[in-house]
Amino acid sequence: MSTTIEVVNLCKSYGGRPVLKGLCFQVLQGEIFALLGINGAGKTTALECMEGLRRYDSGRLVVKGKTGIQLQSASLPAYIKPMEAVRLFAGWKKAGIDDSLLAAMGLESMAKKTYASLSAGQKRRLHLVLALMGNPDILFLDEPTAALDIEGREAFYSQIRRLKEQGKTIVLSSHDMAEVENLCDRMAILREGEIVFLGTAAELHAKMGGRDTICIQTPAGWEGYTADNIGDTMLRLLTDLRERSIPVLDIKIDRGGLVRDFMEIAGREEK
């Protein structure tokens, strides 16, 4: 695959305070790439630099292709109607209007409403449609499903998967780790303006030890056991309990997942 975004030693400071400290990564064509970090890690600043909305101090940044942008915080005139906004952006970008996209994102149901009367989730869906106007090669999404209900999220996920099938490159920032794990091919995790991990969710789990937890309930209550190998550990635990004639009432396996791994590496203080 070819590279559509290249970031080399990207640095940015505000008032002498470093926010981005030499970021280096690449995003491939057709990839869904997540830029993650706790609040203040620098992910929104990095996105804004890639989007061309914020100047960076030093480094090199290459973005190959036409871009569409959905900002974390955006607004339109209070009394504009969704279809008026769509037609305005279509004219501005000299683009056609995709009726199937409007239907998929539920714009038909809000056609007669003003922007001010839309719910937060409806506004997010409208902003995504506007970002997709003009058939961009690269889509930047900052917290795209914030305030969306379940129906809105499912429509968004279907649209993102369809765009990936078309070979579009998508860069997103999200606090929803389930969303990242289900959608994204790779991720970069920032901590205090530096990348502390770059790779897949599976690679992160392996890096963080790949350990799972087996919880077993007996008449004495629940007890947890860490496991490098679930099968071997489970067999050993159950054999031991059987030999001691202790009945097993229930078993749960906690694989931790991306949330635990993310919080451990993104929020961990250096020793």
Tab-separated table of C-alpha atoms in Angstrom, residues 44 47-48 51 53 69-76 115 123-124 127 141-144 146:
chain	number	residue	atom	x	y	z
A	44	THR	CA	-6.534	17.180	18.596
A	47	LEU	CA	-5.193	16.279	13.864
A	48	GLU	CA	-5.536	20.035	13.264
A	51	GLU	CA	-5.939	18.975	8.471
A	53	LEU	CA	-6.096	24.139	10.275
A	69	ILE	CA	-12.967	17.134	7.958
A	70	GLN	CA	-15.379	16.618	10.850
A	71	LEU	CA	-14.266	18.765	13.764
A	72	GLN	CA	-14.773	17.887	17.418
A	73	SER	CA	-16.635	21.169	17.868
A	74	ALA	CA	-18.393	22.830	14.928
A	75	SER	CA	-21.463	24.946	14.316
A	76	LEU	CA	-23.671	26.312	11.540
A	115	TYR	CA	-29.938	23.674	12.806
A	123	LYS	CA	-25.793	17.726	14.324
A	124	ARG	CA	-22.960	15.174	14.382
A	127	HIS	CA	-21.438	17.400	10.028
A	141	LEU	CA	-12.843	12.635	12.208
A	142	ASP	CA	-12.477	14.075	15.722
A	143	GLU	CA	-14.769	12.246	18.189
A	144	PRO	CA	-17.196	11.405	15.343
A	146	ALA	CA	-19.915	11.769	20.413
